[in-house]
Amino acid sequence: MTLAIGVDVGGTKVAAAVVDEGGRILAKLKRSTPAASPQRTEQAIADVVTELLAGHQVVAIGLGAAGFVDCDRATMLFAPNLAWRDEPLKQRVEERLGCEVVVENDANASAWAEARFGAARGYRDVMLVAVGTGIGAAIIIGGELYRGRWGIAGEPGHVRVVPDGRLCGCGNRGCWEQYCSGNALVAEAREFARRTPEGAMRLLQLGGGVAEGISGPVITQAAAEGDPAALRCFQTIGGWLGQGLADLAAILDPACFVIGGGVSEAGDLLIDPARAAFERALTGRGHRPFAEIKVAQLGEDAGIVGAADLARQTTAPSSPSSGPPGPGSFMRSTSMANPVTNAATAQNAAIPGTDQPAAVATTR
Ligand SMILES: [Zn+2]
């Protein structure tokens, strides 16, 4: 049984766990993220890893971080909710720990976990769409993560779906995540309650009597009770989700979409209207199969589990899913002496259990 540590670094918390090769969590720790300081965030990561290392023998350490990770998976180019700007995260954390770490984008790590152990198990062509505050996403093609030339592939939240539409945090207008996200759901409900308070009585009651009190959990609760106004909000957001998935299917033709993020906890309230809109909007419908649309299964642990599994495969690529790693492969890491070789290996990690051919280092 080989163990690995996965760390999920978000804007508010650092969560880390020891994960076995079946994706099960054996021990877990959480700390709040000192998001304003890159150095203190890196120290918080090193601290949780050190604490877990004290009680477990592991073969690899993986970090899943919320932000743009460069194509060598070493530098955080940009993180919207952390102070990282062109930060050499891999090197900084390795210096603090004295051993190798593998860095990955958090949505990529989550998608990997869902494809290995969760909702998309057995599928080789998968797209994860995480509907949370905004939209996070990741692409798996032929059993491998697709990262793009510079590591930044899979940002469909900023595809513009409405010309001159709502202003987005990225500076553009009409981005998909302005219509299909937790923020959009709440904005929709509040706007409805202000415009038509007599139709939003249950939402207002649960929100403490004012439109500003209406939150995501309030809308989910009201919708679960069958409140028509809340259901209408989910239909609107789900409709935008399904249309966007149809557009993504026009480009990628995946077998399975996994819908994660906080809004996906509403389950069928979101997925049913999404599936209906997807089937209406899909080009060539009636003459092609519909992709599966599934709710993510691993919840908030997906990033941890995926980061650990990707690190295990990168560090011990000859034994991706079973058997002991090479003796001392972790402590004798060569990554710091030869990061290029390591990055090439990492980029070719393939999902075990599929008929993906063995990883072959690409020419760089
Ligand atoms: Zn945008």
XYZ file of C-alpha atoms and ligand atoms in Angstrom:
365
model
C 0.000 0.000 0.000
C 1.617 3.262 -1.097
C 0.485 6.477 0.541
C 0.739 10.028 -0.765
C -0.079 13.437 0.669
C -2.442 15.738 -1.202
C -2.797 19.428 -0.340
C -5.646 21.638 -1.522
C -4.629 25.306 -1.394
C -7.603 27.627 -1.722
C -8.219 31.291 -1.000
C -9.522 30.630 2.514
C -8.071 27.312 3.649
C -5.210 24.880 3.214
C -6.485 21.292 3.562
C -4.145 18.320 3.435
C -4.553 14.585 3.807
C -2.782 11.260 3.592
C -4.424 9.340 0.740
C -4.018 5.673 -0.157
C -3.860 4.321 -3.703
C -7.591 3.610 -3.688
C -8.310 7.306 -3.133
C -9.257 6.841 0.533
C -8.322 9.502 3.080
C -6.499 8.174 6.168
C -5.761 11.437 8.001
C -6.701 15.052 7.277
C -5.717 18.528 8.500
C -7.030 22.033 7.786
C -5.570 25.498 8.340
C -6.787 28.916 7.304
C -4.784 30.395 4.416
C -2.686 33.511 5.091
C -3.717 34.521 1.566
C -2.102 37.975 1.551
C 1.439 36.642 1.995
C 2.972 34.141 -0.455
C 5.674 33.204 2.082
C 3.215 32.561 4.912
C 0.958 30.545 2.600
C 3.967 28.410 1.626
C 4.877 27.973 5.287
C 1.288 26.911 6.070
C 1.556 24.271 3.322
C 4.911 23.053 4.668
C 3.518 22.928 8.231
C 0.532 20.704 7.415
C 2.686 18.406 5.283
C 5.325 18.123 8.027
C 2.647 17.260 10.570
C 1.229 14.504 8.342
C 4.722 13.189 7.490
C 5.389 12.648 11.185
C 2.783 9.908 11.362
C 2.897 8.346 7.873
C 5.395 7.055 5.361
C 4.504 8.504 1.971
C 5.952 8.214 -1.539
C 4.819 11.561 -2.939
C 3.407 14.993 -2.116
C 1.036 16.848 -4.431
C -0.313 20.411 -4.214
C -3.540 21.396 -5.918
C -3.623 25.186 -6.027
C -6.375 27.620 -7.050
C -4.781 29.577 -9.871
C -2.916 29.424 -13.163
C -0.094 26.873 -12.958
C 2.552 27.155 -15.695
C 3.176 24.342 -18.182
C 6.187 23.036 -16.205
C 3.926 22.803 -13.153
C 6.389 24.741 -11.043
C 5.261 28.377 -11.030
C 1.931 29.927 -10.045
C 1.467 32.514 -12.781
C -1.597 34.124 -11.237
C -4.094 33.312 -8.503
C -7.282 35.394 -8.269
C -7.740 34.794 -4.522
C -4.121 34.480 -3.359
C -1.135 36.820 -3.533
C 0.770 34.561 -5.946
C 2.074 36.361 -9.059
C 4.763 34.429 -10.987
C 5.555 32.638 -7.729
C 7.969 29.646 -7.958
C 5.718 27.599 -5.674
C 7.271 24.182 -6.320
C 10.792 25.390 -5.517
C 9.733 27.404 -2.457
C 7.812 24.539 -0.855
C 10.538 22.005 -1.726
C 13.112 24.244 -0.024
C 11.002 24.330 3.132
C 10.311 20.573 3.139
C 13.588 19.230 1.723
C 11.792 16.876 -0.653
C 9.966 16.863 -3.981
C 6.436 18.190 -4.450
C 4.205 18.079 -7.532
C 2.100 21.169 -8.285
C -1.223 21.061 -10.136
C -4.167 23.375 -10.743
C -6.938 22.573 -8.245
C -9.649 21.959 -10.853
C -7.305 19.605 -12.729
C -6.664 17.726 -9.491
C -10.418 17.458 -8.810
C -11.166 16.236 -12.332
C -8.412 13.637 -12.025
C -9.868 12.374 -8.744
C -13.387 12.146 -10.182
C -12.084 10.217 -13.220
C -10.008 7.834 -11.068
C -12.297 7.274 -8.096
C -15.544 9.233 -8.497
C -18.396 10.117 -10.838
C -16.405 9.735 -14.094
C -14.683 6.480 -13.212
C -14.094 4.427 -16.360
C -14.404 7.375 -18.767
C -11.393 8.581 -20.789
C -12.902 11.784 -22.199
C -14.204 13.894 -19.359
C -14.858 17.536 -18.652
C -15.264 18.791 -15.096
C -17.285 21.972 -14.666
C -17.261 23.246 -11.083
C -20.095 25.698 -10.486
C -19.130 27.626 -7.380
C -18.549 31.330 -6.801
C -17.485 31.334 -10.454
C -16.799 28.442 -12.818
C -13.743 26.211 -12.568
C -13.065 23.527 -15.134
C -10.684 20.846 -16.311
C -10.361 18.682 -19.396
C -9.303 15.028 -19.649
C -8.787 13.752 -23.202
C -7.934 10.119 -23.913
C -7.239 9.494 -20.228
C -4.807 12.400 -19.835
C -5.223 15.882 -18.427
C -5.163 18.483 -21.177
C -3.286 21.553 -19.927
C -2.745 23.573 -23.100
C 0.529 25.057 -24.333
C 0.999 27.332 -21.302
C -0.857 25.304 -18.701
C -3.988 27.438 -18.638
C -6.491 25.394 -20.701
C -9.981 24.877 -19.335
C -11.312 28.308 -18.363
C -14.768 28.202 -20.001
C -16.202 30.471 -17.288
C -14.789 33.354 -19.309
C -16.239 32.368 -22.661
C -18.512 35.268 -23.511
C -22.073 34.015 -23.933
C -23.907 37.377 -23.986
C -22.543 40.221 -26.164
C -22.107 43.316 -23.958
C -23.629 41.392 -21.052
C -22.941 41.553 -17.307
C -19.528 42.868 -16.281
C -17.162 40.085 -15.146
C -14.333 40.208 -12.607
C -11.930 39.424 -15.452
C -12.726 42.778 -17.075
C -14.807 41.472 -19.979
C -18.584 41.493 -20.314
C -21.049 38.633 -20.754
C -18.835 35.783 -19.441
C -20.570 32.431 -18.843
C -19.867 32.496 -15.100
C -21.832 35.736 -14.773
C -24.943 33.700 -15.718
C -24.068 30.236 -14.401
C -22.548 30.279 -10.898
C -23.413 30.536 -7.229
C -23.145 34.314 -7.505
C -25.506 34.320 -10.495
C -28.009 32.122 -8.625
C -28.075 34.493 -5.664
C -28.246 37.584 -7.892
C -31.188 36.050 -9.778
C -33.111 35.304 -6.561
C -32.455 38.719 -4.995
C -33.461 40.540 -8.147
C -36.676 38.521 -8.328
C -37.439 39.213 -4.636
C -36.943 42.958 -5.123
C -39.068 43.052 -8.265
C -41.808 40.655 -7.142
C -41.756 40.346 -3.335
C -45.225 38.763 -3.250
C -43.899 35.899 -5.403
C -40.779 35.439 -3.281
C -42.330 35.156 0.173
C -40.625 31.902 1.154
C -37.210 33.125 -0.067
C -37.605 36.380 1.861
C -38.814 34.554 4.967
C -35.752 32.274 4.963
C -33.524 35.262 4.186
C -34.592 37.217 7.259
C -37.093 39.433 5.457
C -34.711 41.234 3.082
C -33.515 40.434 -0.428
C -29.874 40.807 0.692
C -30.405 37.942 3.173
C -31.132 35.441 0.377
C -28.109 33.122 0.040
C -27.297 29.962 -1.885
C -28.343 27.597 0.946
C -31.615 29.578 1.360
C -32.442 29.107 -2.334
C -31.563 25.399 -2.188
C -33.756 24.880 0.865
C -36.710 26.731 -0.650
C -36.333 24.828 -3.931
C -36.183 21.499 -2.076
C -39.508 22.471 -0.435
C -40.949 23.057 -3.910
C -41.033 26.874 -3.756
C -41.764 28.009 -7.332
C -39.549 31.130 -7.178
C -36.529 29.155 -5.985
C -37.146 26.428 -8.551
C -37.303 29.081 -11.246
C -33.846 30.366 -10.185
C -32.363 26.876 -10.512
C -34.075 26.476 -13.874
C -32.442 29.693 -15.074
C -28.954 28.774 -13.843
C -29.347 25.142 -14.947
C -30.493 26.361 -18.372
C -27.314 28.418 -18.771
C -25.291 25.438 -17.579
C -26.839 23.068 -20.123
C -26.380 25.525 -22.991
C -22.743 25.998 -22.063
C -22.199 22.247 -21.892
C -23.658 21.910 -25.394
C -21.156 24.511 -26.626
C -18.324 22.617 -24.911
C -19.548 19.365 -26.488
C -19.299 21.094 -29.876
C -15.570 21.529 -29.235
C -14.557 18.509 -27.148
C -17.254 15.821 -27.569
C -16.610 14.329 -24.109
C -18.322 11.144 -22.904
C -19.039 12.572 -19.485
C -19.458 15.981 -17.860
C -18.911 16.029 -14.107
C -20.612 18.957 -12.395
C -18.911 19.952 -9.152
C -18.680 23.058 -6.995
C -20.984 24.322 -4.251
C -24.052 24.777 -6.484
C -23.878 21.102 -7.546
C -24.850 20.148 -3.991
C -28.402 21.031 -5.072
C -28.245 17.854 -7.204
C -31.207 17.309 -9.531
C -32.505 20.842 -8.884
C -29.560 21.989 -11.019
C -28.876 18.922 -13.158
C -32.418 18.302 -14.468
C -32.797 21.733 -16.119
C -29.161 21.543 -17.261
C -29.712 18.199 -18.961
C -32.914 19.440 -20.629
C -31.169 22.570 -21.944
C -28.150 20.527 -23.058
C -30.335 18.168 -25.061
C -32.216 21.095 -26.647
C -29.043 22.976 -27.571
C -26.761 20.152 -28.737
C -25.911 20.459 -32.420
C -26.903 17.334 -34.350
C -29.174 16.096 -31.537
C -31.039 12.947 -32.486
C -28.108 11.776 -34.580
C -25.423 11.501 -31.894
C -25.269 10.129 -28.349
C -25.773 12.514 -25.427
C -22.841 12.807 -23.052
C -23.521 11.818 -19.446
C -24.031 14.746 -17.066
C -23.190 13.620 -13.528
C -22.844 15.289 -10.158
C -19.343 15.072 -8.664
C -19.029 12.409 -5.968
C -15.931 13.352 -3.986
C -17.068 16.756 -2.747
C -14.501 19.056 -1.183
C -11.959 16.219 -0.892
C -11.595 15.851 -4.670
C -8.704 18.331 -4.932
C -6.763 16.605 -2.142
C -7.317 13.109 -3.516
C -6.436 14.145 -7.080
C -3.291 16.048 -6.054
C -2.089 13.032 -4.061
C -2.777 10.588 -6.893
C -1.138 12.748 -9.567
C 1.925 13.166 -7.338
C 2.123 9.419 -6.700
C 2.071 8.733 -10.442
C 4.603 11.435 -11.196
C 7.007 10.321 -8.498
C 6.615 6.607 -9.127
C 5.415 6.419 -12.757
C 6.409 2.783 -13.150
C 3.838 1.690 -10.567
C 0.872 3.960 -11.150
C -1.887 2.105 -9.339
C -0.541 -0.873 -7.439
C 2.548 -2.415 -5.968
C 5.301 -0.752 -4.020
C 7.174 2.195 -5.491
C 10.830 1.936 -6.379
C 12.952 1.766 -3.250
C 13.533 5.208 -1.852
C 12.050 6.853 -4.924
C 10.668 9.665 -2.830
C 13.746 10.550 -0.805
C 16.079 10.148 -3.767
C 14.001 12.533 -5.818
C 15.854 14.049 -8.749
C 13.301 16.724 -9.458
C 15.352 19.615 -8.164
C 18.378 18.572 -10.215
C 16.347 17.763 -13.304
C 12.944 19.446 -13.319
C 12.483 19.168 -17.087
C 12.541 15.373 -17.105
C 10.125 15.367 -14.243
C 7.728 17.765 -15.889
C 7.740 15.685 -19.063
C 6.867 12.586 -17.078
C 4.147 14.438 -15.207
C 2.499 15.711 -18.341
C 2.093 12.163 -19.547
C 0.449 10.687 -16.482
C -2.436 8.558 -17.713
C -5.451 7.220 -15.896
C -4.734 3.650 -14.801
C -7.536 1.205 -15.385
C -8.146 2.541 -18.880
C -6.374 1.142 -21.900
C -4.138 4.176 -22.151
C -0.694 3.216 -23.480
C 2.238 3.607 -21.129
C 3.440 7.171 -20.631
C 6.085 8.262 -23.094
C 8.112 11.400 -22.500
C 7.354 13.956 -25.175
C 9.927 15.989 -27.036
C 10.025 19.407 -25.509
Zn -14.864 36.843 -17.276
